[in-house]
Amino acid sequence: MEQTLVIIKPSAVERRLIGKVVGRIEDKGMIISGMKMIQLDERILREHYAHLVDRPFFPDLVKSMTATPVIVMVLTGIDVVNVFRTMTGSTNGRKAAPGTLRGDFCMSGQANIVHASDSPENAKIEIARFFSPNEIFNYAPVDMSFFYADDEL
Ligand code: IDP
Ligand code: MG
């Protein structure tokens, strides 16, 4: 099965939304294979957001992403990169569809609650950025056969 990286951003931690985000992930049937609280810093954000370092808002992005610790998670599931990306919604919370995390919980293009890997290739890189192999657990919850049909597993 595929894996993706999630960051529950300071905008969600400050607003005590960790439980709601984790609850939606569990309700959907994605497996939480890794989860911890860490403090981000500018060095790791320059790597993680390398495509944005030259943008004028980058200093503000660093400030917002370091405002509190964050929760990083590894999720496992079939097509989980796309599934969680869809569940996250458009970057700007004001444009994100209702029902998505950003659509339901934020009004901002920057303080937008969660990060979601955007491709399987980037997910692998991002997971290795935040997790060592012994922090990712390979287990199958007993209810998997109720979340997937036999021929999908
Ligand atoms: P994504 O998070 O939807 O993949 P990216 O374009 O990869 O969007 O941007 C990463 C993060 O940088 C966004 O989630 C948001 O927090 C911030 N960001 C992106 N574009 C802007 C902007 O135009 N102004 C302020 N912050 C931005
Ligand atoms: Mg992105």
CSV table of C-alpha atoms and ligand atoms in Angstrom, one decimal:
chain,number,residue,atom,x,y,z
A,1,MET,CA,0.0,0.0,0.0
A,2,GLU,CA,1.0,3.6,-0.5
A,3,GLN,CA,2.0,6.1,2.2
A,4,THR,CA,1.7,9.9,2.5
A,5,LEU,CA,3.0,12.5,4.9
A,6,VAL,CA,0.7,14.8,6.8
A,7,ILE,CA,1.6,17.9,8.9
A,8,ILE,CA,-1.0,19.2,11.2
A,9,LYS,CA,0.2,22.8,11.1
A,10,PRO,CA,0.4,25.4,13.9
A,11,SER,CA,-2.8,27.0,12.7
A,12,ALA,CA,-4.6,23.8,13.7
A,13,VAL,CA,-2.6,23.1,16.9
A,14,GLU,CA,-3.3,26.7,18.1
A,15,ARG,CA,-7.0,26.2,17.5
A,16,ARG,CA,-7.1,22.8,19.2
A,17,LEU,CA,-8.1,21.0,16.0
A,18,ILE,CA,-5.6,18.1,16.2
A,19,GLY,CA,-8.4,15.7,17.4
A,20,LYS,CA,-10.8,16.7,14.6
A,21,VAL,CA,-8.2,16.2,11.9
A,22,VAL,CA,-7.0,12.9,13.3
A,23,GLY,CA,-10.6,11.8,13.8
A,24,ARG,CA,-11.4,12.4,10.1
A,25,ILE,CA,-8.4,10.5,9.1
A,26,GLU,CA,-9.5,7.5,11.2
A,27,ASP,CA,-13.1,7.8,10.1
A,28,LYS,CA,-12.0,7.6,6.4
A,29,GLY,CA,-10.1,4.3,7.1
A,30,MET,CA,-6.6,5.5,6.5
A,31,ILE,CA,-4.0,3.7,8.7
A,32,ILE,CA,-1.9,5.9,11.0
A,33,SER,CA,1.5,4.3,10.6
A,34,GLY,CA,3.5,7.0,12.3
A,35,MET,CA,2.7,10.1,14.4
A,36,LYS,CA,4.7,12.5,16.6
A,37,MET,CA,5.0,16.1,17.7
A,38,ILE,CA,8.0,18.0,16.6
A,39,GLN,CA,9.2,21.7,16.4
A,40,LEU,CA,10.0,22.8,12.8
A,41,ASP,CA,12.8,25.3,12.1
A,42,GLU,CA,13.8,27.4,9.2
A,43,ARG,CA,16.4,24.9,8.0
A,44,ILE,CA,13.9,22.1,7.5
A,45,LEU,CA,11.3,24.4,6.1
A,46,ARG,CA,13.8,25.6,3.4
A,47,GLU,CA,14.0,22.0,2.3
A,48,HIS,CA,10.3,21.1,2.7
A,49,TYR,CA,9.1,24.3,0.9
A,50,ALA,CA,12.1,24.6,-1.5
A,51,HIS,CA,9.7,25.5,-4.3
A,52,LEU,CA,8.7,28.6,-2.3
A,53,VAL,CA,11.9,30.0,-0.7
A,54,ASP,CA,12.1,32.8,-3.3
A,55,ARG,CA,8.5,33.9,-2.8
A,56,PRO,CA,7.9,37.2,-0.9
A,57,PHE,CA,5.7,35.4,1.6
A,58,PHE,CA,8.3,32.8,2.6
A,59,PRO,CA,9.4,34.6,5.8
A,60,ASP,CA,5.8,34.8,6.9
A,61,LEU,CA,5.4,31.1,6.0
A,62,VAL,CA,8.4,30.2,8.3
A,63,LYS,CA,7.0,32.3,11.1
A,64,SER,CA,3.6,30.6,10.8
A,65,MET,CA,5.0,27.1,10.5
A,66,THR,CA,7.3,27.5,13.6
A,67,ALA,CA,4.7,29.3,15.8
A,68,THR,CA,4.0,26.1,17.8
A,69,PRO,CA,5.1,22.4,17.5
A,70,VAL,CA,3.3,20.5,14.7
A,71,ILE,CA,2.1,16.9,14.4
A,72,VAL,CA,3.7,14.9,11.6
A,73,MET,CA,1.9,11.7,10.5
A,74,VAL,CA,2.5,8.9,8.0
A,75,LEU,CA,-0.7,7.5,6.6
A,76,THR,CA,-1.1,4.2,4.8
A,77,GLY,CA,-3.8,3.2,2.3
A,78,ILE,CA,-4.6,2.4,-1.3
A,79,ASP,CA,-4.0,5.6,-3.4
A,80,VAL,CA,-3.6,7.4,0.0
A,81,VAL,CA,-1.6,10.3,-1.5
A,82,ASN,CA,-4.5,11.3,-3.7
A,83,VAL,CA,-7.1,10.4,-1.2
A,84,PHE,CA,-5.6,12.6,1.5
A,85,ARG,CA,-4.8,15.4,-1.0
A,86,THR,CA,-8.5,15.5,-2.1
A,87,MET,CA,-9.6,15.4,1.6
A,88,THR,CA,-7.3,18.4,2.2
A,89,GLY,CA,-8.8,20.6,-0.5
A,90,SER,CA,-7.3,23.6,-2.4
A,91,THR,CA,-4.4,25.6,-0.9
A,92,ASN,CA,-6.6,28.6,-0.1
A,93,GLY,CA,-9.1,27.8,2.5
A,94,ARG,CA,-11.5,30.4,1.1
A,95,LYS,CA,-11.6,28.5,-2.2
A,96,ALA,CA,-11.4,24.9,-0.8
A,97,ALA,CA,-14.6,22.9,-1.2
A,98,PRO,CA,-16.9,22.3,1.7
A,99,GLY,CA,-16.3,18.9,3.2
A,100,THR,CA,-12.5,19.2,2.8
A,101,LEU,CA,-10.3,20.0,5.9
A,102,ARG,CA,-9.3,23.3,4.5
A,103,GLY,CA,-12.8,24.0,3.2
A,104,ASP,CA,-14.4,23.3,6.6
A,105,PHE,CA,-11.8,24.6,9.0
A,106,CYS,CA,-10.0,27.7,7.6
A,107,MET,CA,-10.3,31.0,5.8
A,108,SER,CA,-6.6,31.5,4.9
A,109,GLY,CA,-4.2,30.7,2.0
A,110,GLN,CA,-1.4,30.3,4.5
A,111,ALA,CA,-2.8,29.3,7.8
A,112,ASN,CA,-4.5,26.3,6.1
A,113,ILE,CA,-4.5,23.6,8.8
A,114,VAL,CA,-2.6,20.8,7.1
A,115,HIS,CA,0.1,19.8,4.7
A,116,ALA,CA,-0.4,16.8,2.4
A,117,SER,CA,2.2,15.3,0.1
A,118,ASP,CA,1.3,16.0,-3.6
A,119,SER,CA,2.7,12.9,-5.3
A,120,PRO,CA,3.9,9.4,-4.3
A,121,GLU,CA,7.5,10.4,-5.2
A,122,ASN,CA,7.4,13.5,-3.0
A,123,ALA,CA,5.6,11.5,-0.2
A,124,LYS,CA,8.6,9.2,-0.1
A,125,ILE,CA,11.0,12.1,0.2
A,126,GLU,CA,8.9,13.9,2.8
A,127,ILE,CA,8.4,10.8,4.9
A,128,ALA,CA,12.2,10.3,5.0
A,129,ARG,CA,12.6,14.0,5.9
A,130,PHE,CA,10.5,13.7,9.1
A,131,PHE,CA,10.7,10.0,10.1
A,132,SER,CA,13.3,7.4,10.7
A,133,PRO,CA,12.4,3.9,9.7
A,134,ASN,CA,11.9,2.7,13.2
A,135,GLU,CA,9.2,5.4,13.8
A,136,ILE,CA,7.0,3.9,11.1
A,137,PHE,CA,4.9,0.9,12.1
A,138,ASN,CA,3.7,-1.8,9.7
A,139,TYR,CA,0.5,-3.3,11.2
A,140,ALA,CA,-2.9,-4.0,9.8
A,141,PRO,CA,-5.9,-3.1,11.8
A,142,VAL,CA,-8.4,-6.0,12.1
A,143,ASP,CA,-11.2,-4.1,10.4
A,144,MET,CA,-9.3,-3.7,7.1
A,145,SER,CA,-11.7,-6.1,5.3
A,146,PHE,CA,-14.6,-3.6,6.1
A,147,PHE,CA,-12.8,-0.7,4.6
A,148,TYR,CA,-11.8,-2.5,1.4
A,149,ALA,CA,-13.3,-5.2,-0.8
A,150,ASP,CA,-11.4,-8.5,-0.9
A,151,ASP,CA,-10.2,-7.9,-4.4
A,152,GLU,CA,-8.7,-4.5,-3.4
A,153,LEU,CA,-6.6,-5.9,-0.7
B,1,IDP,P1,-0.2,23.1,-0.8
B,1,IDP,O1,0.1,23.1,0.7
B,1,IDP,O2,-1.7,23.1,-1.2
B,1,IDP,O3,0.5,21.9,-1.5
B,1,IDP,P2,1.9,24.9,-1.9
B,1,IDP,O4,1.8,25.7,-3.2
B,1,IDP,O5,2.8,23.7,-2.0
B,1,IDP,O6,0.4,24.4,-1.5
B,1,IDP,O7,2.3,25.8,-0.7
B,1,IDP,C1,2.8,25.3,0.5
B,1,IDP,C2,2.2,26.2,1.6
B,1,IDP,O8,2.7,27.5,1.5
B,1,IDP,C3,0.7,26.4,1.6
B,1,IDP,O9,0.0,25.3,2.1
B,1,IDP,C4,0.5,27.7,2.3
B,1,IDP,O10,0.6,27.4,3.7
B,1,IDP,C5,1.7,28.5,1.9
B,1,IDP,N1,1.4,29.3,0.7
B,1,IDP,C6,1.3,28.9,-0.6
B,1,IDP,N2,1.0,29.9,-1.4
B,1,IDP,C7,0.9,31.0,-0.6
B,1,IDP,C8,0.6,32.4,-0.8
B,1,IDP,O11,0.4,32.9,-2.0
B,1,IDP,N3,0.6,33.2,0.2
B,1,IDP,C9,0.9,32.8,1.5
B,1,IDP,N4,1.2,31.5,1.8
B,1,IDP,C10,1.2,30.6,0.7
B,2,MG,MG,2.6,21.6,-1.8
